[in-house]
Coordinates of C-alpha atoms in Angstrom, one line a residue:
X418 CA 0.0 0.0 0.0
X419 CA 1.2 3.5 -0.9
X420 CA 2.1 5.6 2.2
X421 CA 0.3 8.6 0.7
X422 CA -3.1 6.9 1.4
X423 CA -2.5 6.3 5.1
X424 CA -3.5 9.8 6.3
X425 CA -6.7 9.7 4.3
X426 CA -7.6 6.3 5.7
X427 CA -6.9 7.5 9.3
X428 CA -9.1 10.5 8.8
X429 CA -11.9 8.3 7.5
X430 CA -11.7 6.1 10.6
X431 CA -11.9 9.1 12.9
X432 CA -15.1 10.4 11.2
X433 CA -16.7 6.9 11.3
X434 CA -16.0 6.5 15.1
X435 CA -17.4 10.1 15.8
X436 CA -20.6 9.4 13.9
X437 CA -21.2 6.1 15.8
X438 CA -20.6 7.9 19.1
X439 CA -23.1 10.6 18.2
X440 CA -25.8 8.1 17.5
X441 CA -25.2 6.3 20.8
X442 CA -25.3 9.6 22.7
X443 CA -28.7 10.5 21.3
X444 CA -30.1 7.1 22.3
X445 CA -28.9 7.5 25.9
X446 CA -30.4 10.9 26.2
X447 CA -33.8 9.6 25.2
X448 CA -33.5 6.8 27.7
X449 CA -32.7 9.1 30.6
X450 CA -35.6 11.4 29.9
X451 CA -38.1 8.5 30.1
X452 CA -39.9 9.8 27.0
X453 CA -40.9 6.4 25.7
X454 CA -44.2 5.2 24.3
X455 CA -44.8 2.9 27.3
X456 CA -44.3 5.8 29.8
X457 CA -46.7 8.0 27.8
X458 CA -49.3 5.2 27.8
X459 CA -48.9 4.7 31.6
X460 CA -49.4 8.4 32.2
X461 CA -52.6 8.4 30.2
X462 CA -54.0 5.4 32.1
X463 CA -53.2 6.9 35.5
X464 CA -56.0 9.5 35.2
X465 CA -59.2 9.4 37.2
X466 CA -61.6 6.6 36.5
X467 CA -65.3 7.0 36.0
X468 CA -67.2 3.7 36.1
X469 CA -70.3 3.3 33.9
X470 CA -73.5 2.4 35.8
X471 CA -73.6 -1.1 34.2
X472 CA -70.1 -1.9 35.4
X473 CA -70.7 -1.1 39.1
X474 CA -71.3 -4.3 41.1
X475 CA -74.5 -4.9 42.9
X476 CA -78.2 -5.1 42.2
X477 CA -80.0 -2.2 40.6
X478 CA -83.1 -0.7 42.2
X479 CA -85.6 0.7 39.7
X480 CA -87.6 3.5 41.2
X481 CA -89.9 6.3 40.0
X482 CA -90.2 9.7 41.6
X483 CA -93.8 10.5 42.5
X484 CA -95.5 12.4 39.7
X485 CA -93.0 11.3 37.0
X486 CA -93.4 8.7 34.3
X487 CA -89.8 7.7 33.7
X488 CA -87.9 5.6 36.3
X489 CA -84.2 5.7 37.3
X490 CA -81.9 2.9 38.2
X491 CA -79.9 3.2 41.4
X492 CA -77.0 1.1 42.8
X493 CA -75.3 1.5 46.2
X494 CA -71.6 1.9 45.6
X495 CA -70.5 2.7 49.2
X496 CA -72.2 2.7 52.6
X497 CA -70.8 4.6 55.6
X498 CA -71.9 5.0 59.3
X499 CA -71.2 8.7 60.0
X500 CA -72.3 11.5 62.5
X501 CA -72.5 14.1 59.7
X502 CA -73.5 14.3 56.1
X503 CA -73.8 17.1 53.5
X504 CA -73.4 19.7 56.2
X505 CA -76.1 18.2 58.5
X506 CA -75.2 16.7 61.8
X507 CA -77.2 13.8 63.2
X508 CA -79.1 14.3 66.4
X509 CA -77.6 13.2 69.7
X510 CA -77.7 9.5 70.1
X511 CA -78.0 8.9 66.3
X512 CA -75.8 8.4 63.3
X513 CA -76.5 8.5 59.5
X514 CA -76.3 5.5 57.3
X515 CA -74.8 7.3 54.3
X516 CA -75.5 5.5 51.1
X517 CA -73.5 6.7 48.1
X518 CA -75.4 5.7 44.9
X519 CA -74.8 5.6 41.2
X520 CA -77.9 6.4 39.1
X521 CA -78.9 6.4 35.5
X522 CA -82.1 6.3 33.4
X523 CA -84.1 3.1 33.4
X524 CA -84.2 3.1 29.5
X525 CA -81.0 3.1 27.6
X526 CA -82.4 5.2 24.7
X527 CA -83.6 8.2 26.7
X528 CA -82.7 10.4 29.6
X529 CA -84.7 11.5 32.7
X530 CA -85.7 15.0 33.6
X531 CA -85.6 16.4 37.2
X532 CA -84.3 13.2 38.7
X533 CA -84.0 13.0 42.5
X534 CA -83.0 10.5 45.1
X535 CA -84.8 12.1 48.1
X536 CA -87.6 9.5 47.9
X537 CA -85.4 6.5 48.7
X538 CA -86.1 4.6 51.9
X539 CA -84.0 2.4 54.1
X540 CA -85.5 -0.9 55.3
X541 CA -84.0 -2.2 58.6
X542 CA -84.9 -4.6 61.3
X543 CA -87.0 -3.3 64.2
X544 CA -84.7 -4.6 66.9
X545 CA -86.1 -2.1 69.4
X546 CA -89.5 -3.8 69.3
X547 CA -91.3 -0.5 69.1
X548 CA -93.7 1.0 66.7
X549 CA -92.1 2.4 63.5
X550 CA -95.0 4.7 62.4
X551 CA -96.2 7.3 64.9
X552 CA -99.6 7.2 63.1
X553 CA -100.0 3.5 63.9
X554 CA -98.9 3.3 67.6
X555 CA -100.3 -0.2 68.1
X556 CA -98.4 -1.8 65.2
X557 CA -95.0 -3.2 65.9
X558 CA -93.7 -4.6 62.6
X559 CA -90.6 -6.8 62.1
X560 CA -89.0 -4.1 59.8
X561 CA -89.1 -0.3 59.8
X562 CA -88.6 2.2 57.0
X563 CA -86.6 5.4 57.3
X564 CA -86.9 8.3 54.9
X565 CA -83.8 9.8 53.2
X566 CA -82.5 12.9 54.9
X567 CA -80.3 14.6 53.9
X568 CA -80.5 13.7 50.2
X569 CA -77.8 15.3 48.0
X570 CA -77.9 16.7 44.5
X571 CA -76.7 14.4 41.7
X572 CA -73.3 15.0 40.1
X573 CA -71.4 13.9 37.1
X574 CA -67.6 13.4 37.0
X575 CA -67.2 12.1 40.5
X576 CA -64.2 9.8 40.1
X577 CA -64.2 6.3 41.6
X578 CA -63.5 6.1 45.3
X579 CA -63.6 10.0 45.7
X580 CA -67.3 10.3 46.6
X581 CA -66.6 10.4 50.4
X582 CA -64.4 13.4 49.9
X583 CA -66.7 15.3 47.5
X584 CA -68.5 18.4 48.6
X585 CA -72.2 17.5 49.0
X586 CA -75.2 19.6 49.7
X587 CA -79.0 19.1 49.8
X588 CA -80.6 18.6 46.4
X589 CA -82.4 21.4 44.6
X590 CA -86.2 21.5 44.2
X591 CA -85.8 21.1 40.5
X592 CA -83.7 17.9 40.6
X593 CA -81.2 17.1 37.8
X594 CA -81.6 16.0 34.2
X595 CA -79.8 12.8 33.4
X596 CA -78.8 12.5 29.8
X597 CA -79.2 9.3 27.8
X598 CA -76.7 6.7 29.1
X599 CA -75.2 9.1 31.6
X600 CA -74.1 7.9 35.1
X601 CA -74.4 10.3 38.0
X602 CA -73.4 10.0 41.7
X603 CA -75.2 11.2 44.8
X604 CA -75.6 10.4 48.5
X605 CA -78.6 9.9 50.9
X606 CA -78.5 9.7 54.7
X607 CA -80.8 7.6 56.9
X608 CA -80.9 8.5 60.6
X609 CA -80.7 5.5 63.0
X610 CA -80.2 5.1 66.7
X611 CA -76.6 4.5 67.9
X612 CA -76.2 0.7 68.3
X613 CA -79.0 -0.1 65.8
X614 CA -78.7 -3.4 64.0
X615 CA -77.2 -2.6 60.6
X616 CA -77.2 -6.2 59.3
X617 CA -79.4 -6.9 56.3
X618 CA -80.1 -3.3 55.3
X619 CA -82.1 -2.8 52.1
X620 CA -82.5 0.3 49.9
X621 CA -86.0 0.8 48.7
X622 CA -88.0 3.3 46.6
X623 CA -91.4 4.1 45.2
X624 CA -92.7 3.0 41.8
X625 CA -95.2 4.6 39.4
X626 CA -98.0 2.4 40.8
X627 CA -96.8 2.4 44.5
X628 CA -95.9 5.8 45.9
X629 CA -97.1 5.6 49.5
X630 CA -97.2 2.0 50.8
X631 CA -93.6 1.3 51.8
X632 CA -94.3 -2.4 52.3
X633 CA -94.8 -2.7 48.6
X634 CA -91.7 -0.7 47.5
X635 CA -89.1 -2.7 45.6
X636 CA -85.9 -3.2 47.6
X637 CA -82.3 -4.3 47.0
X638 CA -79.7 -5.4 49.7
X639 CA -76.8 -3.0 50.4
X640 CA -73.5 -3.7 52.3
X641 CA -73.2 -3.2 56.0
X642 CA -72.0 0.4 56.6
X643 CA -68.3 1.1 57.4
X644 CA -67.4 3.4 60.3
X645 CA -65.6 6.6 59.6

């Protein structure tokens, strides 16, 4: 080999090594920033979750507000034993059974106007052995019904597991429109004596044909309340 080609060959090798080093440096920089497709996907999936009504576990209660034709479906998603709810304190010697519910229209192809949950009732055992209804002082039934108070407004975009920390207030007189296929969240409280039996509780509600007789209301079982 002619010696006059050696400097040219050496210069070419230097440029080749430099180019390879540059490519490697760029790859390392991307790796240290963490800007990879898998990281971006994980970030997107870590946002708040809003479960659809059909995907919540438990049995749905179909109930119709008095005076309306369209029913709503309700599921208990959380139950808590608490001394205060929606800014209202329970009376001395009592607590609230707070039932957080998911609700949607009964029919998948239409919404419901002015929906409320204030007409829900809690069915519980009459362990005190006393009358439940002051208007029927001689009747001592096996079960009693307690009206919902307070009953909150209905909200959209309440992320899973955040309903206990949400800001709740009593519902408006107008209620809330539920769009077709929409899922909303609310909470109702039922005042019970401290030490009351909270086993076998059921959530009940009126129907279009039965608006007054609580013994004929449809009911669904709900979990035993947790203490907070």
